[in-house]
CSV table of C-alpha atoms in Angstrom, one decimal:
chain,number,residue,atom,x,y,z
A,1,MET,CA,54.4,36.5,-47.4
A,2,THR,CA,54.7,39.8,-45.7
A,3,CYS,CA,53.0,40.3,-42.4
A,4,GLY,CA,50.3,42.4,-44.1
A,5,ARG,CA,49.6,39.7,-46.6
A,6,CYS,CA,49.4,37.1,-43.8
A,7,ARG,CA,46.9,39.2,-42.0
A,8,ALA,CA,44.8,39.6,-45.1
A,9,TRP,CA,44.9,35.9,-45.9
A,10,LEU,CA,44.0,34.9,-42.3
A,11,THR,CA,41.1,37.4,-42.3
A,12,ALA,CA,39.8,36.0,-45.6
A,13,VAL,CA,40.1,32.4,-44.2
A,14,GLY,CA,38.3,33.5,-41.0
A,15,VAL,CA,35.5,35.2,-42.9
A,16,ALA,CA,35.1,32.1,-45.1
A,17,ALA,CA,35.0,29.8,-42.0
A,18,LEU,CA,32.3,32.0,-40.3
A,19,TRP,CA,30.3,32.1,-43.6
A,20,GLY,CA,30.4,28.2,-43.7
A,21,ILE,CA,29.3,27.9,-40.1
A,22,ALA,CA,26.4,30.3,-40.8
A,23,ILE,CA,25.3,28.3,-43.8
A,24,TYR,CA,25.5,24.9,-42.2
A,25,ALA,CA,24.5,25.7,-38.7
A,26,PRO,CA,20.9,24.5,-37.8
A,27,SER,CA,18.3,27.2,-37.6
A,28,SER,CA,16.7,28.0,-34.3
A,29,ALA,CA,13.7,26.0,-35.4
A,30,GLU,CA,15.9,22.9,-35.7
A,31,THR,CA,18.1,23.2,-32.7
A,32,ALA,CA,17.6,20.8,-29.8
A,33,ASP,CA,15.3,21.8,-27.0
A,34,SER,CA,14.7,19.2,-24.3
A,35,ASN,CA,10.9,19.6,-24.3
A,36,ARG,CA,10.4,20.2,-28.0
A,37,ILE,CA,9.2,17.7,-30.6
A,38,VAL,CA,9.9,18.7,-34.3
A,39,VAL,CA,7.4,17.5,-36.9
A,40,LYS,CA,9.2,17.0,-40.2
A,41,GLU,CA,9.2,14.5,-43.0
A,42,PHE,CA,6.0,13.0,-41.6
A,43,MET,CA,7.7,12.0,-38.3
A,44,PHE,CA,7.8,13.3,-34.7
A,45,THR,CA,11.4,13.8,-33.6
A,46,PRO,CA,12.0,12.5,-31.1
A,47,ASN,CA,9.1,10.1,-31.2
A,48,SER,CA,9.6,9.3,-27.5
A,49,LEU,CA,10.3,12.0,-24.9
A,50,SER,CA,10.7,11.8,-21.1
A,51,VAL,CA,10.0,15.0,-19.1
A,52,LYS,CA,9.4,15.9,-15.5
A,53,THR,CA,6.0,16.5,-14.0
A,54,GLY,CA,4.9,20.1,-14.7
A,55,SER,CA,6.8,20.4,-17.9
A,56,THR,CA,5.4,21.9,-21.1
A,57,VAL,CA,6.1,20.1,-24.3
A,58,THR,CA,5.9,21.9,-27.6
A,59,TRP,CA,5.4,20.3,-31.0
A,60,ALA,CA,6.7,22.5,-33.9
A,61,ASN,CA,5.6,21.7,-37.4
A,62,MET,CA,8.6,22.2,-39.7
A,63,ASP,CA,7.0,20.2,-42.5
A,64,ASP,CA,5.5,21.5,-45.7
A,65,GLU,CA,2.2,19.7,-44.9
A,66,PRO,CA,-0.2,20.4,-42.0
A,67,HIS,CA,-0.1,18.1,-39.0
A,68,SER,CA,-1.9,17.8,-35.7
A,69,VAL,CA,-1.1,16.3,-32.2
A,70,VAL,CA,-3.9,14.3,-30.6
A,71,SER,CA,-3.7,12.3,-27.3
A,72,ASP,CA,-5.1,8.8,-27.6
A,73,THR,CA,-7.1,9.5,-24.4
A,74,GLY,CA,-8.4,13.0,-25.5
A,75,LEU,CA,-6.3,14.8,-22.9
A,76,PHE,CA,-4.9,17.2,-25.5
A,77,ARG,CA,-5.7,18.0,-29.1
A,78,SER,CA,-4.1,20.6,-31.4
A,79,GLY,CA,-5.8,22.0,-34.5
A,80,ALA,CA,-4.1,21.5,-37.8
A,81,MET,CA,-0.7,23.2,-37.6
A,82,ASP,CA,0.7,24.7,-40.8
A,83,THR,CA,4.4,25.1,-41.5
A,84,ASN,CA,6.2,26.9,-38.6
A,85,GLU,CA,3.2,26.7,-36.3
A,86,SER,CA,3.4,25.0,-32.9
A,87,PHE,CA,1.2,23.5,-30.2
A,88,SER,CA,2.1,23.2,-26.5
A,89,PHE,CA,0.7,21.2,-23.6
A,90,LYS,CA,1.7,21.2,-19.9
A,91,PHE,CA,1.9,17.7,-18.3
A,92,ASP,CA,0.8,18.0,-14.7
A,93,LYS,CA,0.6,14.3,-13.8
A,94,PRO,CA,3.1,11.5,-14.1
A,95,GLY,CA,2.3,8.8,-16.7
A,96,THR,CA,2.8,7.6,-20.2
A,97,TYR,CA,0.9,9.6,-22.9
A,98,HIS,CA,0.6,8.4,-26.5
A,99,PHE,CA,-0.2,10.8,-29.3
A,100,THR,CA,-0.7,10.7,-33.1
A,101,CYS,CA,-1.3,13.1,-36.0
A,102,SER,CA,-5.0,12.8,-36.7
A,103,ILE,CA,-4.3,13.8,-40.3
A,104,HIS,CA,-1.6,11.1,-40.8
A,105,PRO,CA,-2.4,8.3,-38.3
A,106,ARG,CA,0.8,6.4,-39.0
A,107,MET,CA,2.7,9.3,-37.2
A,108,VAL,CA,2.8,8.3,-33.5
A,109,GLY,CA,4.8,9.2,-30.4
A,110,THR,CA,5.0,8.9,-26.7
A,111,ILE,CA,5.6,11.3,-23.8
A,112,VAL,CA,6.7,9.8,-20.5
A,113,VAL,CA,6.1,12.1,-17.5
A,114,GLN,CA,8.1,11.3,-14.4
């Protein structure tokens, strides 16, 4: 190959690689955030999260069905969140907080505030 052909071939390979990364890279809605819980496939992910006192936790519904987040003690309660909607709560006191989806009670999770 001549130098021009090599350059063209390497450019094509580079563009293809970048295109592949763009296709398979997680969207910003799916990327990890240390204080974020994703609601998808009828699960909270992660279903257990440890945070520092004063942290705000955000639940983001990435499912095709509505979901809610409800504390078992009534400390916090979201409304029904549709796809791409979120709910946030600031945890001011240490403790263990259990939550569920009031629409789908088998969906449960825990926040541990240290």
